Amino acid sequence: MPAVTLPALIEAAVDRWPAAPALDAPGTLLTFAEAEERANRLAHRLIARGAGPGDLVALLLPRSTDMVLAQLAVAKAGAAFLPVDPAYPEERTALMLRDAAPALTLDAKEVAGLLAAPAEDVPAHRPTDSNRTRPLDLDDPAYVIYTSGSTGRPKGVVVTHRGLAAFCAAEAAHYQVAPGDRALAFATPSFDASVLELCMSLPHGARLVVPRPGPLLGAELADTLRAERITHTLLPPAALATLPPGTPGTLPDLKTLIVGADACGAELVARWAPHHRMVNSYGPTEATVVATWSAPLAADGGAPPIGRPLPATGAYVLDARLRPVPDGVAGELWLTGPALARGYLGRPGLTASRFRADPFGPPGTRMYRTGDLVRRDSGGELHYLGRTDHQLKLRGHRIEAGEVEATLVRHPGVLDAVVSVREDEPGQPRLVAHLLRAPGAEPPAPAELRALAARVLPGYMVPSAFAVLDRFPVTENGKTDRAALPAPAPVEERTRPEYVAPRTPAEEALAAIWEETLQTAVGAEDDYFLLGGDSMRALLIASRANDAFGVTLTPRDVLASRTVAALAELVEEQVLSELEEAAYDAGPDPVHDDPGTPGDAYGPDSEDAAYGGHDHER
């Protein structure tokens, strides 16, 4: 596959398989030709608004076919797309948009309106450089993904079309993707795993299956893989572990199972590798999705390797003085090649510190410092050992401890904070914050700290536990000794309110779901975090509650509600709202809807109008 831009990759696929299914979602099935026509028209509308090469277009949409069409349209216009999770806290979204300064910002409602607008006056042909604000180049940005930042604010990684083309050229062969295959869109669009899913499918004639927005875990994920006959999927190990134990071997269509985003344990390999072609993939956002991958894994009892670099990628294992280390010796992983990102958006100093001149390559080439500790075995396979800095990994999410710490010290009662991932219970990693109390201040309440963090940070970056210390332990050279930080004492258990039994059917059902997930007795007023809840368990609770009630809860709803009682109120509101909409859509009731009654003045129309229509946020 030649080095071409993302629009050219997609257009070549349309030319080869115009009538083949491209996008498959509940209620929607688009062929390659149909998807391209919609993306072309939207691209021309974006060009008319001034978007072009070098510009950013922010897309505030959940996982959906509209999101994929919008990404393709932005690429065809020549601009770079910036996916923003609409479930992020408002403050974080505002911070990202201020930092990125996009030329356009589109949400789900606006994209849906543009796609549904009359097409007569909008061209359907492919935009070319003659239509764009300037010619599109391989080194122009294709997309920007924001990751956690050590200084307290997220940083945008700028990935070019050249890097994307290098990745697309290699993945079809290694993952064995063929026309007619069916890839699952599992990832949230704000994570670059969604780019892998897009590039693994459409450029190679495969169908991208887009499930409904929201968490997809456990039995629901297994049912989706089976019912949609998924042949290829990328799953973080934490998500894979939620599948029912009997699932391996019951997915006859699954040809390639890719694991990535976090370290994969030997137990998962032992469970899945005998039944499916399982590939371990590794790569920071700065190296365009995937930098190394393994051969098909074997259940040999050991932790799986992260494999070898992609054909166009180089991997150096270096010591602190940037000297290669012998095989078998631990060193820091540096990456090189055309797949490297351009750098960090608007952060030249940070870019210069992480992207260095490559002393082992031709003049002008660069290498990227991953911060990951690895070793290379005698067979050339790389093995992940951990981090060299304070960046954390929790269930597939990359977290800069400094960003969480900077948020916590905004509380007037906190002098300093150290955040780490601890696994005090085997198999239950969690984010823990150790704090120093500000002089003269009252000890900060965990509930206040969680509320502060939740206003600014995504749910997976909100600590599950807090410990207030008189001082941090230090090493001999005076640095904070993170390894010596104590496990959080269960002091919060003493603040747990007196048990209140569930009082309504919704509370009873939700309490049962919480008890199944948290493995403890749950009352209507018990605090989610005091029960040991975290962002991963919130995903499971939301998924199970959605199955039970037919609603659309998000993990953030669970984290924000914090009690069974509050979450039950939200469930009841959603159920009532859906019943009202269903009744309205069904037409007038001949008995109760007398056109002459005064009650006609206040009905579904006026209520929805007050909140901005049927799709208002609740």
Coordinates of C-alpha atoms in Angstrom, one line a residue:
M1 CA 0.0 0.0 0.0
P2 CA 1.6 3.3 -1.1
A3 CA 2.1 6.3 1.3
V4 CA -1.1 8.3 0.6
T5 CA -3.5 10.4 2.7
L6 CA -6.4 9.0 4.6
P7 CA -8.9 10.3 2.0
A8 CA -7.0 8.5 -0.7
L9 CA -7.0 5.3 1.3
I10 CA -10.8 5.4 1.7
E11 CA -11.4 6.4 -1.9
A12 CA -9.4 3.6 -3.2
A13 CA -11.5 1.2 -1.2
V14 CA -14.7 2.8 -2.5
D15 CA -13.5 2.2 -6.1
R16 CA -12.8 -1.4 -5.4
W17 CA -15.9 -2.4 -3.4
P18 CA -18.6 0.3 -4.0
A19 CA -21.5 -2.0 -3.2
A20 CA -20.0 -3.8 -0.2
P21 CA -21.2 -2.9 3.3
A22 CA -19.0 -0.4 5.0
L23 CA -20.8 0.9 8.1
D24 CA -23.1 -1.3 10.1
A25 CA -25.0 0.1 13.1
P26 CA -28.4 -0.5 14.7
G27 CA -30.9 0.8 12.1
T28 CA -28.2 1.8 9.6
L29 CA -26.3 -0.1 6.9
L30 CA -24.3 1.9 4.4
T31 CA -22.3 0.6 1.4
F32 CA -18.9 2.1 0.6
A33 CA -20.5 4.2 -2.1
E34 CA -23.3 5.5 0.1
A35 CA -20.9 6.3 3.0
E36 CA -18.6 8.2 0.6
E37 CA -21.4 10.3 -0.9
R38 CA -22.5 11.4 2.6
A39 CA -18.9 12.1 3.6
N40 CA -18.3 14.0 0.4
R41 CA -21.3 16.3 0.9
L42 CA -20.4 17.0 4.5
A43 CA -16.8 17.7 3.4
H44 CA -17.9 20.3 0.9
R45 CA -20.0 22.0 3.7
L46 CA -16.9 22.1 5.9
I47 CA -14.8 23.5 3.2
A48 CA -17.5 26.2 2.7
R49 CA -17.0 27.1 6.3
G50 CA -13.3 27.5 5.9
A51 CA -11.9 24.2 7.1
G52 CA -8.9 22.9 5.2
P53 CA -5.3 21.5 5.5
G54 CA -3.6 22.7 8.7
D55 CA -7.0 23.3 10.5
L56 CA -8.6 21.3 13.3
V57 CA -12.2 20.4 13.5
A58 CA -13.4 19.2 16.9
L59 CA -16.0 16.5 16.9
L60 CA -18.0 16.1 20.1
L61 CA -19.8 12.9 19.2
P62 CA -20.1 9.4 20.8
R63 CA -19.3 6.2 19.0
S64 CA -21.6 6.2 16.0
T65 CA -21.8 6.0 12.2
D66 CA -22.2 9.8 12.2
M67 CA -18.9 10.1 14.0
V68 CA -17.2 7.9 11.4
L69 CA -18.7 9.9 8.6
A70 CA -17.7 13.2 10.2
Q71 CA -14.1 11.9 10.6
L72 CA -14.0 11.0 6.9
A73 CA -15.5 14.3 5.9
V74 CA -13.0 16.3 7.9
A75 CA -10.2 14.3 6.3
K76 CA -11.6 14.8 2.8
A77 CA -11.8 18.6 3.5
G78 CA -8.1 18.3 4.3
A79 CA -8.4 19.3 8.0
A80 CA -7.5 17.2 11.0
F81 CA -10.2 15.8 13.3
L82 CA -10.1 16.2 17.1
P83 CA -12.4 13.7 18.8
V84 CA -13.8 14.8 22.1
D85 CA -15.8 12.5 24.3
P86 CA -19.1 14.2 25.0
A87 CA -19.1 12.4 28.4
Y88 CA -16.0 14.4 29.5
P89 CA -16.6 16.9 32.3
E90 CA -17.4 20.4 30.9
E91 CA -14.2 21.9 32.4
R92 CA -12.0 19.3 30.7
T93 CA -13.8 19.8 27.4
A94 CA -13.4 23.5 27.6
L95 CA -9.7 23.2 28.4
M96 CA -9.1 21.0 25.4
L97 CA -11.0 23.3 23.1
R98 CA -9.1 26.4 24.4
D99 CA -5.8 24.6 23.9
A100 CA -6.6 23.2 20.5
A101 CA -8.4 26.3 19.1
P102 CA -10.2 24.4 16.4
A103 CA -11.5 26.2 13.3
L104 CA -14.9 24.4 13.7
T105 CA -16.5 22.6 16.6
L106 CA -19.4 20.2 15.8
D107 CA -21.6 18.2 18.2
A108 CA -23.8 15.2 17.4
K109 CA -26.9 17.3 16.8
E110 CA -25.1 19.6 14.3
V111 CA -23.5 16.7 12.4
A112 CA -26.8 14.9 12.2
G113 CA -28.4 18.1 10.8
L114 CA -25.7 18.6 8.2
L115 CA -25.9 15.0 7.1
A116 CA -29.7 15.3 6.8
A117 CA -29.7 18.7 5.1
P118 CA -31.0 18.9 1.5
A119 CA -28.3 17.7 -0.9
E120 CA -29.4 19.5 -4.1
D121 CA -27.1 22.5 -3.7
V122 CA -24.1 20.5 -2.3
P123 CA -21.7 18.6 -4.6
A124 CA -21.4 14.9 -4.1
H125 CA -18.0 14.5 -5.9
R126 CA -14.8 13.9 -4.0
P127 CA -13.1 17.1 -2.8
T128 CA -9.8 17.6 -4.4
D129 CA -7.0 20.1 -3.9
S130 CA -8.8 22.5 -6.3
N131 CA -11.7 22.6 -3.8
R132 CA -9.6 22.7 -0.6
T133 CA -8.1 25.9 0.9
R134 CA -4.7 24.6 -0.1
P135 CA -3.2 21.3 -1.3
L136 CA -3.2 18.4 1.2
D137 CA 0.2 17.0 2.0
L138 CA 1.3 13.7 3.6
D139 CA 2.9 15.7 6.4
D140 CA -0.3 17.6 7.2
P141 CA -2.1 16.6 10.4
A142 CA -4.7 13.8 10.0
Y143 CA -6.0 13.9 13.6
V144 CA -5.2 15.1 17.1
I145 CA -5.7 12.9 20.2
Y146 CA -5.5 14.4 23.7
T147 CA -3.7 12.3 26.4
S148 CA -3.1 13.0 30.1
G149 CA -0.5 15.7 30.8
S150 CA 2.1 15.7 33.6
T151 CA 1.8 19.5 34.1
G152 CA -1.9 19.4 35.0
R153 CA -3.4 19.9 31.6
P154 CA -3.9 17.4 28.8
K155 CA -1.7 17.5 25.7
G156 CA -2.7 17.0 22.1
V157 CA -0.7 14.6 20.0
V158 CA -0.6 15.6 16.3
V159 CA -0.5 12.6 14.0
T160 CA 0.1 13.1 10.2
H161 CA -1.2 11.3 7.1
R162 CA 2.3 9.9 6.6
G163 CA 2.2 8.1 9.9
L164 CA -1.3 6.8 9.3
A165 CA -0.4 5.5 5.9
A166 CA 2.6 3.6 7.3
F167 CA 0.4 1.9 9.9
C168 CA -2.4 1.0 7.4
A169 CA 0.1 -0.5 5.0
A170 CA 1.3 -3.0 7.6
E171 CA -1.8 -3.9 9.7
A172 CA -3.9 -5.8 7.1
A173 CA -1.3 -8.5 6.6
H174 CA -0.5 -8.9 10.3
Y175 CA -4.0 -8.9 11.5
Q176 CA -5.1 -10.9 8.4
V177 CA -7.9 -8.6 7.4
A178 CA -9.7 -9.4 4.1
P179 CA -12.6 -7.9 2.2
G180 CA -15.9 -8.8 3.7
D181 CA -14.5 -9.2 7.3
R182 CA -16.3 -7.5 10.1
A183 CA -14.4 -5.3 12.6
L184 CA -15.9 -4.1 15.8
A185 CA -15.9 -0.4 16.7
F186 CA -15.3 -0.9 20.5
A187 CA -13.2 2.1 21.5
T188 CA -14.4 5.5 22.4
P189 CA -13.5 7.9 19.6
S190 CA -11.4 10.0 21.9
F191 CA -8.9 7.1 22.1
D192 CA -6.6 6.2 19.2
A193 CA -7.7 2.6 19.3
S194 CA -10.7 3.9 17.4
V195 CA -8.3 4.9 14.6
L196 CA -7.0 1.3 14.5
E197 CA -10.6 0.0 14.1
L198 CA -11.3 2.5 11.3
C199 CA -8.0 1.7 9.4
M200 CA -8.3 -2.0 10.0
S201 CA -11.6 -2.1 8.3
L202 CA -12.5 0.4 5.6
P203 CA -9.2 0.7 3.6
H204 CA -9.2 -3.1 3.2
G205 CA -12.8 -3.6 2.2
A206 CA -14.0 -4.8 5.6
R207 CA -17.2 -3.7 7.4
L208 CA -17.0 -1.6 10.5
V209 CA -19.7 -2.7 12.9
V210 CA -20.7 0.2 15.2
P211 CA -22.6 -0.8 18.3
R212 CA -24.8 1.7 20.2
P213 CA -23.0 4.3 22.3
G214 CA -22.2 3.4 25.9
P215 CA -20.3 0.7 27.8
L216 CA -20.0 -2.7 26.1
L217 CA -18.7 -5.3 28.5
G218 CA -19.5 -8.7 29.9
A219 CA -22.3 -10.8 28.5
E220 CA -23.4 -7.9 26.3
L221 CA -20.0 -7.7 24.6
A222 CA -20.0 -11.5 24.1
D223 CA -23.5 -11.4 22.6
T224 CA -22.4 -8.5 20.3
L225 CA -19.3 -10.4 19.1
R226 CA -21.5 -13.5 18.4
A227 CA -24.6 -11.9 16.9
E228 CA -22.7 -9.5 14.7
R229 CA -20.3 -12.3 13.6
I230 CA -17.3 -10.1 14.4
T231 CA -14.1 -11.4 12.8
H232 CA -11.6 -8.8 14.2
T233 CA -11.6 -6.8 17.4
L234 CA -9.2 -4.9 19.6
L235 CA -10.0 -5.2 23.3
P236 CA -8.1 -4.0 26.3
P237 CA -7.3 -6.8 28.7
A238 CA -9.6 -5.3 31.4
A239 CA -12.6 -5.5 28.9
L240 CA -11.6 -9.0 27.7
A241 CA -11.6 -10.2 31.3
T242 CA -15.3 -9.2 31.7
L243 CA -16.5 -11.8 29.2
P244 CA -18.2 -14.8 30.7
P245 CA -15.7 -17.7 31.3
G246 CA -17.3 -19.9 28.8
T247 CA -17.0 -17.4 25.9
P248 CA -13.6 -18.6 24.4
G249 CA -14.3 -21.1 21.7
T250 CA -17.9 -20.0 21.2
L251 CA -17.2 -17.3 18.7
P252 CA -16.8 -19.2 15.5
D253 CA -16.4 -16.0 13.3
L254 CA -13.7 -14.4 15.4
K255 CA -10.5 -14.8 13.4
T256 CA -8.1 -12.3 15.1
L257 CA -8.4 -11.1 18.7
I258 CA -6.1 -8.1 19.3
V259 CA -5.2 -7.1 22.9
G260 CA -3.6 -3.8 23.7
A261 CA -3.7 -0.6 25.6
D262 CA -2.4 -2.3 28.7
A263 CA -0.3 -5.2 29.8
C264 CA -2.0 -8.6 29.1
G265 CA -1.6 -11.3 31.7
A266 CA -0.8 -14.9 31.1
E267 CA -4.2 -16.1 32.4
L268 CA -6.0 -14.3 29.6
V269 CA -3.7 -15.8 27.1
A270 CA -4.2 -19.3 28.5
R271 CA -8.0 -18.8 28.2
W272 CA -8.1 -17.3 24.7
A273 CA -5.1 -18.3 22.7
P274 CA -6.0 -22.0 22.3
H275 CA -9.3 -21.0 20.6
H276 CA -8.5 -17.8 18.6
R277 CA -5.6 -16.1 16.8
M278 CA -4.6 -13.7 19.5
V279 CA -2.1 -10.9 18.9
N280 CA -0.6 -8.6 21.6
S281 CA -0.2 -5.0 20.3
Y282 CA 1.7 -2.1 21.9
G283 CA 2.0 1.5 21.0
P284 CA 1.8 5.0 22.4
T285 CA -0.4 7.6 20.7
E286 CA 2.8 9.4 19.7
A287 CA 3.7 6.4 17.4
T288 CA 0.4 6.2 15.5
V289 CA -1.6 3.6 17.3
V290 CA 0.6 0.5 17.2
A291 CA 4.4 0.4 17.3
T292 CA 5.1 -3.3 18.0
W293 CA 3.1 -6.5 17.8
S294 CA 3.5 -10.1 18.6
A295 CA 3.2 -13.2 16.5
P296 CA 0.0 -15.2 17.4
L297 CA 0.3 -15.9 21.1
A298 CA 0.7 -19.4 22.6
A299 CA -0.5 -20.4 26.0
D300 CA 2.9 -21.2 27.4
G301 CA 2.3 -19.9 30.9
G302 CA 4.4 -16.7 30.6
A303 CA 3.4 -13.1 30.2
P304 CA 3.1 -12.4 26.5
P305 CA 5.7 -10.3 24.7
I306 CA 4.9 -7.0 23.0
G307 CA 6.7 -8.5 20.0
R308 CA 8.6 -6.8 17.2
P309 CA 8.3 -3.3 15.6
L310 CA 6.1 -2.8 12.6
P311 CA 8.0 -2.9 9.2
A312 CA 8.3 0.9 9.0
T313 CA 9.1 1.3 12.7
G314 CA 12.5 1.1 14.5
A315 CA 12.8 0.2 18.2
Y316 CA 15.9 0.9 20.3
V317 CA 16.4 -0.3 23.9
L318 CA 18.8 2.3 25.4
D319 CA 20.3 3.1 28.8
A320 CA 20.2 6.5 30.5
R321 CA 23.1 7.7 28.3
L322 CA 21.3 6.6 25.1
R323 CA 23.5 3.6 24.6
P324 CA 22.1 0.3 23.3
V325 CA 21.9 -2.3 26.0
P326 CA 22.6 -6.1 25.4
D327 CA 19.7 -8.5 24.8
G328 CA 18.1 -9.6 28.1
V329 CA 19.0 -6.3 29.9
A330 CA 16.3 -3.8 30.8
G331 CA 16.4 -0.4 29.1
E332 CA 14.1 2.4 27.9
L333 CA 12.2 1.9 24.6
W334 CA 12.7 4.6 22.0
L335 CA 10.8 4.4 18.7
T336 CA 11.7 5.8 15.3
G337 CA 10.3 5.8 11.7
P338 CA 7.6 7.6 9.6
A339 CA 4.8 6.6 12.0
L340 CA 6.0 9.0 14.6
A341 CA 3.7 11.9 15.4
R342 CA 4.6 15.4 14.5
G343 CA 4.7 16.3 18.2
Y344 CA 2.5 18.0 20.8
L345 CA 0.1 20.7 19.7
G346 CA 1.4 24.1 20.7
R347 CA 4.0 22.6 23.0
P348 CA 7.4 23.0 21.3
G349 CA 9.4 22.5 24.5
L350 CA 7.6 19.3 25.4
T351 CA 8.0 18.1 21.8
A352 CA 11.7 18.7 21.8
S353 CA 12.1 16.8 25.1
R354 CA 10.3 13.7 23.9
F355 CA 11.2 13.7 20.2
R356 CA 15.0 13.7 19.8
A357 CA 17.3 13.5 16.8
D358 CA 18.0 9.8 16.0
P359 CA 21.8 9.3 16.5
F360 CA 21.5 5.9 14.9
G361 CA 19.6 6.8 11.8
P362 CA 20.0 9.0 8.7
P363 CA 20.3 12.8 9.2
G364 CA 17.0 14.5 9.9
T365 CA 15.3 11.4 11.4
R366 CA 13.9 11.5 14.9
M367 CA 13.2 9.0 17.7
Y368 CA 10.5 9.2 20.4
R369 CA 11.1 8.5 24.1
T370 CA 8.3 6.2 25.3
G371 CA 9.2 6.2 29.0
D372 CA 8.5 2.4 29.0
L373 CA 11.0 -0.1 30.4
V374 CA 11.5 -3.2 28.2
R375 CA 14.0 -5.9 27.4
R376 CA 14.7 -7.7 24.2
D377 CA 15.1 -11.5 24.3
S378 CA 17.6 -13.5 22.3
G379 CA 14.9 -14.1 19.7
G380 CA 14.3 -10.4 19.1
E381 CA 11.0 -10.1 20.9
L382 CA 10.4 -7.2 23.2
H383 CA 8.9 -7.6 26.7
Y384 CA 7.2 -4.8 28.6
L385 CA 8.5 -4.4 32.2
G386 CA 6.9 -1.1 33.4
R387 CA 7.4 2.6 33.4
T388 CA 10.6 4.6 33.9
D389 CA 8.6 7.7 35.1
H390 CA 5.5 8.5 37.0
Q391 CA 3.1 7.9 34.2
L392 CA 0.5 5.4 35.2
K393 CA -1.5 2.7 33.3
L394 CA -4.9 1.7 34.7
R395 CA -7.1 -0.7 32.7
G396 CA -5.8 0.5 29.3
H397 CA -5.8 4.2 30.2
R398 CA -2.6 6.2 30.2
I399 CA -2.6 8.6 33.2
E400 CA -0.1 11.3 34.0
A401 CA 0.1 11.3 37.8
G402 CA 0.9 15.0 37.7
E403 CA -2.4 15.9 36.1
V404 CA -4.4 14.3 38.9
E405 CA -2.1 15.7 41.5
A406 CA -2.4 19.2 40.1
T407 CA -6.2 18.9 40.3
L408 CA -6.2 17.7 43.9
V409 CA -4.0 20.5 45.2
R410 CA -6.6 23.0 44.1
H411 CA -8.5 21.9 47.2
P412 CA -7.7 24.4 50.0
G413 CA -7.1 21.6 52.5
V414 CA -4.4 19.9 50.3
L415 CA -0.8 21.0 50.5
D416 CA 0.6 18.2 48.2
A417 CA -0.5 15.0 46.6
V418 CA 1.1 11.9 45.2
V419 CA -1.1 9.6 43.0
S420 CA -0.3 6.0 42.2
V421 CA -1.8 2.8 41.0
R422 CA -1.9 0.2 43.7
E423 CA -3.0 -3.4 43.7
D424 CA -3.5 -4.0 47.4
E425 CA -6.0 -6.8 46.5
P426 CA -4.8 -9.2 43.8
G427 CA -6.5 -8.4 40.4
Q428 CA -8.0 -5.2 41.7
P429 CA -5.8 -2.3 40.6
R430 CA -7.1 1.2 41.7
L431 CA -6.0 4.8 41.6
V432 CA -4.9 6.0 45.1
A433 CA -4.1 9.5 46.2
H434 CA -1.8 10.2 49.2
L435 CA -2.1 13.7 50.5
L436 CA -0.5 16.2 52.8
R437 CA -2.9 18.4 54.7
A438 CA -2.4 22.2 54.3
P439 CA -1.2 23.9 57.5
G440 CA -4.2 24.9 59.7
A441 CA -6.7 23.3 57.4
E442 CA -9.3 20.6 58.3
P443 CA -8.5 17.2 56.8
P444 CA -10.0 17.2 53.3
A445 CA -13.1 15.0 53.0
P446 CA -12.8 12.2 50.4
A447 CA -16.2 13.1 49.0
E448 CA -15.1 16.7 48.4
L449 CA -11.9 15.5 46.7
R450 CA -13.8 13.1 44.4
A451 CA -16.3 15.8 43.5
L452 CA -13.4 18.2 42.7
A453 CA -11.7 15.6 40.5
A454 CA -14.9 14.6 38.8
R455 CA -15.6 18.1 37.7
V456 CA -12.3 18.3 35.8
L457 CA -11.1 14.8 35.0
P458 CA -12.5 11.8 33.2
G459 CA -13.9 9.1 35.5
Y460 CA -10.9 6.8 35.1
M461 CA -8.7 9.5 36.5
V462 CA -10.7 10.0 39.7
P463 CA -8.9 8.3 42.6
S464 CA -10.8 5.5 44.3
A465 CA -9.1 5.9 47.7
F466 CA -7.3 8.7 49.7
A467 CA -4.8 8.6 52.5
V468 CA -3.8 11.8 54.5
L469 CA -0.2 11.6 55.8
D470 CA 1.9 13.8 58.1
R471 CA 4.7 13.5 55.5
F472 CA 5.7 11.6 52.5
P473 CA 8.4 8.9 52.8
V474 CA 11.6 9.9 51.1
T475 CA 14.5 8.1 49.5
E476 CA 18.1 8.6 50.6
N477 CA 18.5 11.4 48.0
G478 CA 15.4 13.2 49.4
K479 CA 12.9 12.3 46.7
T480 CA 9.4 11.0 47.5
D481 CA 9.6 7.2 47.9
R482 CA 6.5 6.1 46.1
A483 CA 7.2 2.5 46.7
A484 CA 7.1 3.1 50.5
L485 CA 3.7 4.9 50.5
P486 CA 1.3 2.9 52.8
A487 CA -1.8 1.2 51.7
P488 CA -4.9 3.4 52.4
A489 CA -6.3 2.5 55.8
P490 CA -10.0 1.6 55.7
V491 CA -10.8 4.8 57.7
E492 CA -13.5 5.7 55.2
E493 CA -15.5 2.6 56.3
R494 CA -16.2 4.4 59.7
T495 CA -18.0 7.2 57.8
R496 CA -20.3 4.7 56.0
P497 CA -23.9 5.7 57.0
E498 CA -26.2 3.3 58.8
Y499 CA -27.6 0.7 56.4
V500 CA -30.7 1.8 54.6
A501 CA -32.6 -1.0 52.8
P502 CA -33.6 -0.4 49.2
R503 CA -37.1 1.1 49.2
T504 CA -38.4 0.9 45.6
P505 CA -38.2 -1.8 42.9
A506 CA -35.6 0.3 41.0
E507 CA -33.4 0.6 44.2
E508 CA -33.8 -3.1 44.8
A509 CA -32.7 -4.0 41.3
L510 CA -29.8 -1.6 41.3
A511 CA -28.7 -2.7 44.7
A512 CA -28.5 -6.3 43.4
I513 CA -26.4 -5.1 40.4
W514 CA -24.1 -3.2 42.7
E515 CA -23.7 -6.2 45.1
E516 CA -23.0 -8.5 42.2
T517 CA -20.3 -6.1 40.9
L518 CA -18.8 -4.9 44.1
Q519 CA -19.1 -8.2 46.0
T520 CA -20.4 -6.6 49.2
A521 CA -23.7 -5.7 50.8
V522 CA -25.1 -2.5 49.4
G523 CA -27.7 -0.2 51.0
A524 CA -29.7 2.5 49.3
E525 CA -27.6 5.3 50.7
D526 CA -24.1 3.7 50.7
D527 CA -21.4 5.7 49.0
Y528 CA -20.2 4.0 45.8
F529 CA -16.5 4.9 46.5
L530 CA -16.6 3.8 50.1
L531 CA -17.8 0.4 48.8
G532 CA -14.7 0.1 46.7
G533 CA -16.2 1.3 43.4
D534 CA -14.0 2.6 40.6
S535 CA -14.3 3.6 36.9
M536 CA -14.1 0.0 35.7
R537 CA -16.8 -1.3 38.0
A538 CA -18.9 1.7 36.9
L539 CA -18.7 0.4 33.4
L540 CA -20.0 -2.9 34.5
I541 CA -22.8 -1.4 36.6
A542 CA -23.9 0.9 33.8
S543 CA -23.9 -2.0 31.3
R544 CA -25.9 -4.3 33.6
A545 CA -28.4 -1.5 34.5
N546 CA -28.9 -0.7 30.9
D547 CA -29.7 -4.3 30.2
A548 CA -32.1 -4.5 33.2
F549 CA -34.0 -1.3 32.6
G550 CA -33.6 -0.6 28.9
V551 CA -32.0 2.8 29.6
T552 CA -28.7 4.5 28.5
L553 CA -26.7 5.1 31.7
T554 CA -23.1 6.0 31.3
P555 CA -20.2 5.1 33.8
R556 CA -20.1 8.8 34.6
D557 CA -23.8 8.6 35.7
V558 CA -22.8 5.9 38.2
L559 CA -19.8 7.9 39.5
A560 CA -21.8 11.1 39.8
S561 CA -24.8 9.6 41.5
R562 CA -22.7 7.8 44.1
T563 CA -25.6 6.0 45.8
V564 CA -28.2 3.5 44.7
A565 CA -31.0 5.9 45.6
A566 CA -29.6 8.7 43.4
L567 CA -29.0 6.3 40.5
A568 CA -32.5 4.9 40.9
E569 CA -33.9 8.4 40.5
L570 CA -32.0 8.9 37.3
V571 CA -33.2 5.5 36.0
E572 CA -36.8 6.3 36.8
E573 CA -36.4 9.7 35.1
Q574 CA -35.1 8.0 31.9
V575 CA -37.8 5.4 31.9
L576 CA -40.5 7.9 32.5
S577 CA -39.2 10.2 29.7
E578 CA -39.0 7.3 27.3
L579 CA -42.6 6.3 28.1
E580 CA -43.8 9.9 27.6
E581 CA -42.0 10.1 24.2
A582 CA -43.5 6.7 23.2
A583 CA -46.9 7.8 24.2
Y584 CA -46.5 11.1 22.2
D585 CA -45.2 9.3 19.2
A586 CA -48.1 6.8 19.3
G587 CA -50.6 9.7 18.6
P588 CA -53.5 11.1 20.6
D589 CA -55.5 9.1 23.1
P590 CA -59.2 9.3 21.9
V591 CA -60.4 9.2 25.5
H592 CA -58.0 11.5 27.3
D593 CA -56.8 13.8 24.6
D594 CA -59.8 16.0 24.0
P595 CA -58.6 18.9 21.8
G596 CA -60.7 21.3 23.7
T597 CA -59.3 20.5 27.2
P598 CA -57.1 23.1 28.9
G599 CA -54.5 20.4 29.4
D600 CA -53.6 20.6 25.8
A601 CA -51.6 23.8 26.5
Y602 CA -48.9 21.8 28.2
G603 CA -47.8 18.6 26.6
P604 CA -44.8 16.8 25.2
D605 CA -44.2 19.4 22.6
S606 CA -43.9 22.4 25.0
E607 CA -41.9 20.4 27.5
D608 CA -39.4 19.2 24.9
A609 CA -39.2 22.7 23.4
A610 CA -38.2 24.0 26.9
Y611 CA -35.3 21.6 27.0
G612 CA -34.2 21.9 23.4
G613 CA -36.2 18.9 21.8
H614 CA -36.5 15.2 22.4
D615 CA -32.7 14.8 22.7
H616 CA -32.1 17.2 25.5
E617 CA -29.5 16.1 28.1
R618 CA -31.0 14.9 31.3

